[in-house]
């Protein structure tokens, strides 16, 4: 049974291996993970089995993507001395618990998950009408419960998944006796970051600024970023409230620059090019230490593999302890 008085509260969160990470990933999750590692016993995993739920047909980039993503985790400041970083498929106990939980999860609970319905409507280029895709919230539940996590850092859209985890944990406990604590959603601010074309920043839209982009690349990408469409000439006043450049200022610039842009855009005192230069300075300042740490890991490429191996071993031990209790509770052995 989980006893938070005997250890720091434990959190768990994962990311699908999409390759190099961008500013949206940094602002949406990664910078938060870095802060949390000082306060929680943190477990972060590469969700490679989750990747298969939608991208099963082409896995040619999978291993390269894992390496790039974890290099970015480390570059952004996740410290393997503080946080356990591991690969989901390296801990087969996730799959075993997923199987057991899938036996007790009513179909209706899964069909009601809002992100499931949304994905069925929006994903057209892959066939996701599969058994595995319907069941991915059960896999998520197993990911969380196998570590008896107390908290799950999530954005607002993921809260229903944590609620489902709690329901499945309750159902399991009611059948077999209390094994699992009910984890809490640790609601974290996830600003919607626009990409250079004004749509949500995303690798698939080709509008992203990557953590590994060189300063000149950042400058060049931001120089071509869309602005308030009504501001056509330098002397036209603009409206920062509808400008994606200003959305990025709000995340990466200091309060003085934000105030200045907010004021001088409306009176046309500042031009868009100067405004974007100020933004590029702020973004490059944020990325500087990340690039420096990335260089260190690139010089010793085996270190990323070592970090994952050690983290996966540690995760496996914790997960196996839980599975011992689960098997006993279900009377499997
Ligand atoms: S000055 Fe800045 S905030 Fe205003 S429209 Fe131009 S880019 Fe956007």
mmCIF file with all atom_site columns, C-alpha atoms and ligand atoms in Angstrom, residues 222 225-231 234 236-247 249 261-262 264-266 268-276 279, ligand 1:
data_model
loop_
_atom_site.group_PDB
_atom_site.id
_atom_site.type_symbol
_atom_site.label_atom_id
_atom_site.label_alt_id
_atom_site.label_comp_id
_atom_site.label_asym_id
_atom_site.label_entity_id
_atom_site.label_seq_id
_atom_site.pdbx_PDB_ins_code
_atom_site.Cartn_x
_atom_site.Cartn_y
_atom_site.Cartn_z
_atom_site.occupancy
_atom_site.B_iso_or_equiv
_atom_site.pdbx_formal_charge
_atom_site.auth_seq_id
_atom_site.auth_comp_id
_atom_site.auth_asym_id
_atom_site.auth_atom_id
_atom_site.pdbx_PDB_model_num
ATOM   1  C  CA  . UNK A 1 222 ? 10.733 34.138 -36.091 1.00 0.00 ? 222 UNK A CA  1
ATOM   2  C  CA  . UNK A 1 225 ? 6.330  34.447 -38.330 1.00 0.00 ? 225 UNK A CA  1
ATOM   3  C  CA  . UNK A 1 226 ? 2.795  35.685 -39.037 1.00 0.00 ? 226 UNK A CA  1
ATOM   4  C  CA  . UNK A 1 227 ? 1.608  38.771 -37.104 1.00 0.00 ? 227 UNK A CA  1
ATOM   5  C  CA  . UNK A 1 228 ? -1.620 40.723 -36.659 1.00 0.00 ? 228 UNK A CA  1
ATOM   6  C  CA  . UNK A 1 229 ? -2.984 40.363 -40.214 1.00 0.00 ? 229 UNK A CA  1
ATOM   7  C  CA  . UNK A 1 230 ? -4.580 43.837 -40.052 1.00 0.00 ? 230 UNK A CA  1
ATOM   8  C  CA  . UNK A 1 231 ? -1.189 45.506 -39.527 1.00 0.00 ? 231 UNK A CA  1
ATOM   9  C  CA  . UNK A 1 234 ? 4.910  49.941 -40.409 1.00 0.00 ? 234 UNK A CA  1
ATOM   10 C  CA  . UNK A 1 236 ? -0.438 50.970 -38.930 1.00 0.00 ? 236 UNK A CA  1
ATOM   11 C  CA  . UNK A 1 237 ? -1.225 50.420 -35.241 1.00 0.00 ? 237 UNK A CA  1
ATOM   12 C  CA  . UNK A 1 238 ? -1.399 46.720 -34.370 1.00 0.00 ? 238 UNK A CA  1
ATOM   13 C  CA  . UNK A 1 239 ? -3.324 44.591 -31.925 1.00 0.00 ? 239 UNK A CA  1
ATOM   14 C  CA  . UNK A 1 240 ? -1.081 42.301 -29.861 1.00 0.00 ? 240 UNK A CA  1
ATOM   15 C  CA  . UNK A 1 241 ? -4.128 40.440 -28.547 1.00 0.00 ? 241 UNK A CA  1
ATOM   16 C  CA  . UNK A 1 242 ? -4.577 38.749 -31.935 1.00 0.00 ? 242 UNK A CA  1
ATOM   17 C  CA  . UNK A 1 243 ? -0.873 38.385 -32.746 1.00 0.00 ? 243 UNK A CA  1
ATOM   18 C  CA  . UNK A 1 244 ? 0.868  34.999 -32.312 1.00 0.00 ? 244 UNK A CA  1
ATOM   19 C  CA  . UNK A 1 245 ? 4.223  36.769 -31.858 1.00 0.00 ? 245 UNK A CA  1
ATOM   20 C  CA  . UNK A 1 246 ? 2.834  38.399 -28.737 1.00 0.00 ? 246 UNK A CA  1
ATOM   21 C  CA  . UNK A 1 247 ? 1.629  35.004 -27.464 1.00 0.00 ? 247 UNK A CA  1
ATOM   22 C  CA  . UNK A 1 249 ? 6.428  37.058 -25.875 1.00 0.00 ? 249 UNK A CA  1
ATOM   23 C  CA  . UNK A 1 261 ? 5.300  45.520 -26.932 1.00 0.00 ? 261 UNK A CA  1
ATOM   24 C  CA  . UNK A 1 262 ? 1.754  45.639 -25.592 1.00 0.00 ? 262 UNK A CA  1
ATOM   25 C  CA  . UNK A 1 264 ? 4.064  50.331 -28.536 1.00 0.00 ? 264 UNK A CA  1
ATOM   26 C  CA  . UNK A 1 265 ? 2.383  47.904 -30.931 1.00 0.00 ? 265 UNK A CA  1
ATOM   27 C  CA  . UNK A 1 266 ? -0.947 49.643 -30.407 1.00 0.00 ? 266 UNK A CA  1
ATOM   28 C  CA  . UNK A 1 268 ? 2.828  51.799 -34.015 1.00 0.00 ? 268 UNK A CA  1
ATOM   29 C  CA  . UNK A 1 269 ? 5.908  52.965 -32.094 1.00 0.00 ? 269 UNK A CA  1
ATOM   30 C  CA  . UNK A 1 270 ? 7.475  49.551 -32.531 1.00 0.00 ? 270 UNK A CA  1
ATOM   31 C  CA  . UNK A 1 271 ? 7.608  47.737 -35.866 1.00 0.00 ? 271 UNK A CA  1
ATOM   32 C  CA  . UNK A 1 272 ? 7.030  44.023 -36.256 1.00 0.00 ? 272 UNK A CA  1
ATOM   33 C  CA  . UNK A 1 273 ? 10.636 43.342 -37.227 1.00 0.00 ? 273 UNK A CA  1
ATOM   34 C  CA  . UNK A 1 274 ? 11.965 44.943 -34.043 1.00 0.00 ? 274 UNK A CA  1
ATOM   35 C  CA  . UNK A 1 275 ? 9.302  43.190 -32.015 1.00 0.00 ? 275 UNK A CA  1
ATOM   36 C  CA  . UNK A 1 276 ? 10.362 39.842 -33.471 1.00 0.00 ? 276 UNK A CA  1
ATOM   37 C  CA  . UNK A 1 279 ? 11.348 37.816 -29.123 1.00 0.00 ? 279 UNK A CA  1
HETATM 38 S  S1  . LIG B 2 .   ? 4.502  44.698 -33.214 1.00 0.00 ? 1   LIG B S1  1
HETATM 39 FE FE1 . LIG B 2 .   ? 4.707  42.648 -32.398 1.00 0.00 ? 1   LIG B FE1 1
HETATM 40 S  S2  . LIG B 2 .   ? 2.792  42.219 -31.340 1.00 0.00 ? 1   LIG B S2  1
HETATM 41 FE FE2 . LIG B 2 .   ? 2.433  43.955 -32.704 1.00 0.00 ? 1   LIG B FE2 1
HETATM 42 S  S3  . LIG B 2 .   ? 1.627  43.037 -34.601 1.00 0.00 ? 1   LIG B S3  1
HETATM 43 FE FE3 . LIG B 2 .   ? 3.840  43.304 -34.836 1.00 0.00 ? 1   LIG B FE3 1
HETATM 44 S  S4  . LIG B 2 .   ? 4.689  41.343 -34.213 1.00 0.00 ? 1   LIG B S4  1
HETATM 45 FE FE4 . LIG B 2 .   ? 2.604  41.447 -33.433 1.00 0.00 ? 1   LIG B FE4 1
#
